[in-house]
Every structure is written in C-alpha cells, then in structure tokens.
mmCIF file of C-alpha atoms (C1' of nucleotides) in Angstrom:
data_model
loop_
_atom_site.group_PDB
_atom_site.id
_atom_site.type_symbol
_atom_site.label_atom_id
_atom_site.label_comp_id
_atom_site.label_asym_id
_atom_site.label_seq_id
_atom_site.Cartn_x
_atom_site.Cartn_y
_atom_site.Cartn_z
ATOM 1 C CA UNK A 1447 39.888 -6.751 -148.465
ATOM 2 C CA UNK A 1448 38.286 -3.574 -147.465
ATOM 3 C CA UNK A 1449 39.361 -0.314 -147.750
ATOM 4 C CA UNK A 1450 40.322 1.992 -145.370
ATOM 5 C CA UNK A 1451 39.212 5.442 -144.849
ATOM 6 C CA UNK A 1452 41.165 6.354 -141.747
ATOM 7 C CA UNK A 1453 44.340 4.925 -142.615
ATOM 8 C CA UNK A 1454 47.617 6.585 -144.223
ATOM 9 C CA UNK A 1455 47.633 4.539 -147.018
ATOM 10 C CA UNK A 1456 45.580 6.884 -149.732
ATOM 11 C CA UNK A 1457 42.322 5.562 -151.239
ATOM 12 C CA UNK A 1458 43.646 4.961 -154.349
ATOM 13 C CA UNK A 1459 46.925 3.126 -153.559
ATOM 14 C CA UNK A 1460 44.616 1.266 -151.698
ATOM 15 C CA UNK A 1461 42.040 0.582 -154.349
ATOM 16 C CA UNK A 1462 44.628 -0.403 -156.547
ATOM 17 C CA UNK A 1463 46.401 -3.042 -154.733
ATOM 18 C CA UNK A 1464 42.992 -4.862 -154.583
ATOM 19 C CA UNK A 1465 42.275 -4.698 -157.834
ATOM 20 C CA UNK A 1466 46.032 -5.922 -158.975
ATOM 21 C CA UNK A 1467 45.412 -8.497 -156.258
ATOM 22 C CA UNK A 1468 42.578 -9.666 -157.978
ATOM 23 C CA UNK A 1469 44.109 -9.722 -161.577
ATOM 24 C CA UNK A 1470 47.127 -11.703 -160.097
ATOM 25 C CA UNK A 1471 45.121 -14.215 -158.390
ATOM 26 C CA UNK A 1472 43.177 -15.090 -161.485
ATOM 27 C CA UNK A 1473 39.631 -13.302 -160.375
ATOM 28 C CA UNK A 1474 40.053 -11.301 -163.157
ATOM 29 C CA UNK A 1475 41.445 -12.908 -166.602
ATOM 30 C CA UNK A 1476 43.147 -11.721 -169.537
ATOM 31 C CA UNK A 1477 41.121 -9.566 -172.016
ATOM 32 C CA UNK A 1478 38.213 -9.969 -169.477
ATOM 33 C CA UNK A 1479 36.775 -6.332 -169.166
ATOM 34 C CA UNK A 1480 37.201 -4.758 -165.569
ATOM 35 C CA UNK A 1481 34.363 -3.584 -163.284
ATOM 36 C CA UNK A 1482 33.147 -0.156 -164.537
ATOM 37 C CA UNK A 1483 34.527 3.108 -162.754
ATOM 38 C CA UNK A 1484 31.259 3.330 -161.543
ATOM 39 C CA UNK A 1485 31.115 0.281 -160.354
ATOM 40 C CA UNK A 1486 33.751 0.176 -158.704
ATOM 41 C CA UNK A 1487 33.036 3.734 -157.690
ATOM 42 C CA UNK A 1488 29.658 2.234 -155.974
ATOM 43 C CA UNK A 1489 31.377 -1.285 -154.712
ATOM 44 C CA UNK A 1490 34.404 0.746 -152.407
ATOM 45 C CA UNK A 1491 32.383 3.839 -151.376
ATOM 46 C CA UNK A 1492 35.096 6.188 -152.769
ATOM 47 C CA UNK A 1493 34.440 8.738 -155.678
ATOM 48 C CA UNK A 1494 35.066 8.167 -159.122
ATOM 49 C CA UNK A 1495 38.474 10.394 -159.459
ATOM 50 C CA UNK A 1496 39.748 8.106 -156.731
ATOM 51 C CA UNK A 1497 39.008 5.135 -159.070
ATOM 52 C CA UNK A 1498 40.550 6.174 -162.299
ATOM 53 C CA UNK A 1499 43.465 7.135 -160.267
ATOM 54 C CA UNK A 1500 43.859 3.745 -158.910
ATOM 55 C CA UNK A 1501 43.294 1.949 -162.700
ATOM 56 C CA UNK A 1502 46.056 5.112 -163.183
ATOM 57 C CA UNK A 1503 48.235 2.965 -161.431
ATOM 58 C CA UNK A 1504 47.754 -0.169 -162.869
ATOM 59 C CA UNK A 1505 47.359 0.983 -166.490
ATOM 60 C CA UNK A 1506 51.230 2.458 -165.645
ATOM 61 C CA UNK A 1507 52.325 -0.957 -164.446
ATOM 62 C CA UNK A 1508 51.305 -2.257 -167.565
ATOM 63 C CA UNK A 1509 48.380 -4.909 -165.659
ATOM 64 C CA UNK A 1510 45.142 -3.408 -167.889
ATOM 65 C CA UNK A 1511 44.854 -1.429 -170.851
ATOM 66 C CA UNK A 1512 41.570 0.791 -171.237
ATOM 67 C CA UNK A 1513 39.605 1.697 -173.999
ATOM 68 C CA UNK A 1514 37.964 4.994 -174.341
ATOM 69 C CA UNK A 1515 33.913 4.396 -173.945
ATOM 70 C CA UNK A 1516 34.082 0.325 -174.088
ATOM 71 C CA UNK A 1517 36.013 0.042 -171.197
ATOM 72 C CA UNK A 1518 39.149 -0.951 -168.736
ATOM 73 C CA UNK A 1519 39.841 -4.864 -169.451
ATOM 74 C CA UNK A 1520 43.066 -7.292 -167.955
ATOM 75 C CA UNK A 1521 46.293 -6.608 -170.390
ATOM 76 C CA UNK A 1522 47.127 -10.264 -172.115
ATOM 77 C CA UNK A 1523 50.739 -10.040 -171.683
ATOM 78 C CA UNK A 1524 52.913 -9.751 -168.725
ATOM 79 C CA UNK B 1374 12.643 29.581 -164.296
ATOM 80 C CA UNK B 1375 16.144 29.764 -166.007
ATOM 81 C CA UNK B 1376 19.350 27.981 -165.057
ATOM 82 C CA UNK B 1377 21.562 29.835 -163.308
ATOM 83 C CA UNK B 1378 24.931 28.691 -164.565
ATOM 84 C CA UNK B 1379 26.978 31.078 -162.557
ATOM 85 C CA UNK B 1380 24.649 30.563 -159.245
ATOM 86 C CA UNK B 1381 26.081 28.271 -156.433
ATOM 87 C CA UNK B 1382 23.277 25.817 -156.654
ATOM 88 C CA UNK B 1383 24.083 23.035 -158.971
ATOM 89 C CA UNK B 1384 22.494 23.033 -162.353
ATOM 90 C CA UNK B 1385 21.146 19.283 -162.043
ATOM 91 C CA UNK B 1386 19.518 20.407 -158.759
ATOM 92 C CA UNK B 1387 18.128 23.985 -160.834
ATOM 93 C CA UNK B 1388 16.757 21.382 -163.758
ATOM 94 C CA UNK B 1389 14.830 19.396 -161.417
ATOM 95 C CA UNK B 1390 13.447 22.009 -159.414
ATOM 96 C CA UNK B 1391 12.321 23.256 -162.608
ATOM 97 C CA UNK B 1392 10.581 19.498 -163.594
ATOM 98 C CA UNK B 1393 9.498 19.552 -159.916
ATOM 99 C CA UNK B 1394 7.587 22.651 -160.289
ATOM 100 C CA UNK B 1395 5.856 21.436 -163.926
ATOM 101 C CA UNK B 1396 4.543 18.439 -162.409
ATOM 102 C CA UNK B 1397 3.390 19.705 -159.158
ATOM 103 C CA UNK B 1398 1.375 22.505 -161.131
ATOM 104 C CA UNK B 1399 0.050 19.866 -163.366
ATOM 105 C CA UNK B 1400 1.729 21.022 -166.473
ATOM 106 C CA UNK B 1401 2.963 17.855 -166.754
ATOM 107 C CA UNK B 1402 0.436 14.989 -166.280
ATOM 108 C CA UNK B 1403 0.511 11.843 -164.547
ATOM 109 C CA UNK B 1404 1.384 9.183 -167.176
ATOM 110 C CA UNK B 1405 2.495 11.390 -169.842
ATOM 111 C CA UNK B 1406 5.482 11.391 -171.078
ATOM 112 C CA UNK B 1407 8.281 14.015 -169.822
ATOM 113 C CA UNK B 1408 10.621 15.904 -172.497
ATOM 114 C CA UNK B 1409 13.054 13.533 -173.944
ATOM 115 C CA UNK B 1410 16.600 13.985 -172.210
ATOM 116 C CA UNK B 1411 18.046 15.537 -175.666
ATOM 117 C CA UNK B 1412 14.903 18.229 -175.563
ATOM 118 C CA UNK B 1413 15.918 19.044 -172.034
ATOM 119 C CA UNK B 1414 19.074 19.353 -173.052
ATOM 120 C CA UNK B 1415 18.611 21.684 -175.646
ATOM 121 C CA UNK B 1416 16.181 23.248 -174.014
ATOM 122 C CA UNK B 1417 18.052 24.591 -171.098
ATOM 123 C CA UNK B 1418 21.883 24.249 -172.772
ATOM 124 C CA UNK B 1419 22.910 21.807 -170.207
ATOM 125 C CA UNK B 1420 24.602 18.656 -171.365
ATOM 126 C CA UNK B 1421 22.825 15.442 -171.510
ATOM 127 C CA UNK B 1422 24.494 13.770 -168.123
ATOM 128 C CA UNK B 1423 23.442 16.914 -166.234
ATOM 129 C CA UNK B 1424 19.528 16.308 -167.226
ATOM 130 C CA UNK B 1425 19.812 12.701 -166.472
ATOM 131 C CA UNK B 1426 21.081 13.651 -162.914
ATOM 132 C CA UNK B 1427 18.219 15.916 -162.501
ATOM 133 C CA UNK B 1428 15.667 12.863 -163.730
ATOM 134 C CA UNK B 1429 18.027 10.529 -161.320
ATOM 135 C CA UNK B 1430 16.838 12.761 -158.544
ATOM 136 C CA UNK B 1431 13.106 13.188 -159.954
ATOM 137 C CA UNK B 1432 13.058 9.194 -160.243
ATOM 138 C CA UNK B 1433 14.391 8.527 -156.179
ATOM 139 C CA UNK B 1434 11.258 10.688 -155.416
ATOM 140 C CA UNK B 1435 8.954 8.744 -157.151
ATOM 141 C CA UNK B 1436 7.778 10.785 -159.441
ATOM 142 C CA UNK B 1437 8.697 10.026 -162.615
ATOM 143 C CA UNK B 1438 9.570 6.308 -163.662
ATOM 144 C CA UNK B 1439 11.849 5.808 -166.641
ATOM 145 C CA UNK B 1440 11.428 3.172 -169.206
ATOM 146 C CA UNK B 1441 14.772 1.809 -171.819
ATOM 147 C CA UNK B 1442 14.135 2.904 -175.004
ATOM 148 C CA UNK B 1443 10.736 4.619 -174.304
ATOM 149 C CA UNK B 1444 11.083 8.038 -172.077
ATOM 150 C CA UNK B 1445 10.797 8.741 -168.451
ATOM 151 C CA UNK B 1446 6.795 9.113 -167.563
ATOM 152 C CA UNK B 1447 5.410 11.622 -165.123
ATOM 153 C CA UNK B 1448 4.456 8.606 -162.210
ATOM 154 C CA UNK B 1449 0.733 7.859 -161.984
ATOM 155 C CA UNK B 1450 0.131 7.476 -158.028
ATOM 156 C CA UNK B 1451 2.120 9.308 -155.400
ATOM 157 C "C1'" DG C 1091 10.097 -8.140 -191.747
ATOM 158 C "C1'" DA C 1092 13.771 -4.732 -192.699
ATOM 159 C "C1'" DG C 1093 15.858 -0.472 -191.775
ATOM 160 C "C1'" DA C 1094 15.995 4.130 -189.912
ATOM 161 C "C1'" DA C 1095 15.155 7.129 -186.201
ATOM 162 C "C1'" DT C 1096 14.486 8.029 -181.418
ATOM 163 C "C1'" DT C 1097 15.426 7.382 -176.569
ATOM 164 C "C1'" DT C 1098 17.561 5.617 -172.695
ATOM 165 C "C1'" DG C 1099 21.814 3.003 -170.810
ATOM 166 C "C1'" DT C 1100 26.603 2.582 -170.214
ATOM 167 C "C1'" DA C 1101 31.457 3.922 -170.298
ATOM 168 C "C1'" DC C 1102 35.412 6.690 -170.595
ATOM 169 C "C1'" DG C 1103 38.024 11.451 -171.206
ATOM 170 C "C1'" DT C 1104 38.616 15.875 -169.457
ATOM 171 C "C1'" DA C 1105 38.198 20.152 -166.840
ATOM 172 C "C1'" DT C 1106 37.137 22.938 -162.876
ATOM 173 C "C1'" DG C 1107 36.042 24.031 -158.080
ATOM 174 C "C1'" DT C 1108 36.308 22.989 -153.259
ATOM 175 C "C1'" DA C 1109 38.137 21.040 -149.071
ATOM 176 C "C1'" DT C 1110 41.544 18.840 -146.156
ATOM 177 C "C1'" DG C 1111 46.015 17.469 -144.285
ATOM 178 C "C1'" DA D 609 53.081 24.187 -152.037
ATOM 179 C "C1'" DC D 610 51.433 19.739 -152.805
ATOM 180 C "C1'" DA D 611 48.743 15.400 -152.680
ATOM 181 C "C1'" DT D 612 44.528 13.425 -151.853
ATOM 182 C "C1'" DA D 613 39.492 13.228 -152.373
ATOM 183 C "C1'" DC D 614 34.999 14.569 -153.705
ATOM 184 C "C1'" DA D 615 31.388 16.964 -156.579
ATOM 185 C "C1'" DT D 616 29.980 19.033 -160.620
ATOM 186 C "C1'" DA D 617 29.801 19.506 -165.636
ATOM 187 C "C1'" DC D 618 31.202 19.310 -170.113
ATOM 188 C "C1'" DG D 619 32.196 16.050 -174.107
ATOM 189 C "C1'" DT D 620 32.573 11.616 -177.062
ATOM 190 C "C1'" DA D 621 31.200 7.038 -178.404
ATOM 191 C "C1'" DC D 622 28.606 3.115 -178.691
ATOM 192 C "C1'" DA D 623 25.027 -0.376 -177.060
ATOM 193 C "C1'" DA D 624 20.282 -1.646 -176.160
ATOM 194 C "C1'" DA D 625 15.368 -0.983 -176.401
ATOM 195 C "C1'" DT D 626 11.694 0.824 -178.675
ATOM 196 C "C1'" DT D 627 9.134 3.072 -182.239
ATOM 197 C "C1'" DC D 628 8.354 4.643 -186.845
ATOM 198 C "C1'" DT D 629 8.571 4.311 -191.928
#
DNA sequence: GAGAATTTGTACGTATGTATG
DNA sequence: ACATACATACGTACAAATTCT
C-alpha cells in the first residue's frame, strides 16, 4: 500500500484511504493515538499539508477526532 | 549579520549562516554550550521552530550535537 | 528529596508564498 | 479560476530531561 506520485488519484485521497484502511482493519484501535503528521509526513514521502488534508478527510467522515497539541487518535464510535 | 526577513533566502538558512560563521571564527568554542533556542529566539525575533531548523541544519553538519534537557554543544572534533 | 526553573522534544493550528496542471 | 502540493514561518500547548534552589 504505497502511494503514488504519478497517478491521478491526489496524494491526499490517497493517503487517506490507507490510513482509513488501516483503522477499519483493526491496525489502528479505538482511542489509540494516530501516527504524528510528521510521521506520517516522513513514512509516505509527501509534505505535511498533504497529511493534514488527508486526516481532513477522515476527521469529516467521522473515523478520528484530533486534539490540538496531544494529537490525532481513532474516534470510539462508529 | 542581521536577518533579513524580507530577503528571499529563508530565515532558518540566515540563522545558521549566522551560527556557522560564530563557530568557524571561534566565537563559539568547541564543547561549549550554544545560546539556548529561546535566546536565539529573542535574539534575532524569529520564532522558536525557525531556530530549531537552523540548529537541525547545524546538527546534519556535525557541528553542534544537541542534548534533551541540556542545550545543543558546539561539537568537539570535526 | 522536593519543587521550581530551564531547555529540548513533540504535536497541532494557522497563514502565506510558490509552483504546477 | 481552481485544486493539488510543497516550503516557510508564525503561534500555542504540553511532555520529558536536566539543572538549580
């Protein structure tokens, strides 16, 4: 599950389906606390606008919840 | 040796230059301590992440070494 | 040893500028 | 015009490590 610089699907549509992936298959639990934005900045090669616009997404769809200096963690309810 | 804040060179870049040029012309000494990251930061009105980006680039050159909770030391051998 | 102060480490929020398609 | 993407730069907040009182 790599992403794709030369593709048409944008960076952070990209990003973000991996990341729900791995929420949905159980990699990441409930109330566990995501990877950084710089982590995941450093992990997919893309910059760190790119992330937050791919946790964007997800925060929208209701999958995580983040918390301003602590952190982006996996929402408890769905 | 100001900081150009209108100048196209970024400031981090200007800061480090600036540290560059103190330890190169010995006014800094190996194994002393450098200016904590708040002095910098006063001292040239740049915020705190900006100095630490200059000291990020200092550090990959080997010439200062940073220790948690101590300060970032002018690097003995080169 | 306890507590405060200092210093670095980490993390997110926001804004602006630039470049590309 | 607009969306995408990166780089730079400001800020806030708190944690962790160390030092000082």
């Amino acid at each position: 599950v790599t992403i794709d610089h030369l593709g048409q699907e944008p960076l952070y549509r990209q990003l973000a389906a991996i990341l729900r992936q791995r929420i949905e298959r159980g990699d990441l639990e409930p109330g566990q606390a995501m990877p950084s934005e710089s982590y995941l900045q450093q992990e997919h090669g893309v910059s760190r606008g790119t992330v937050r616009m791919a946790i964007g997404l997800l925060r929208d769809e209701g999958l995580v919840v983040t918390l301003s200096g602590r952190g982006t963690f996996v929402a408890r309810r769905k």
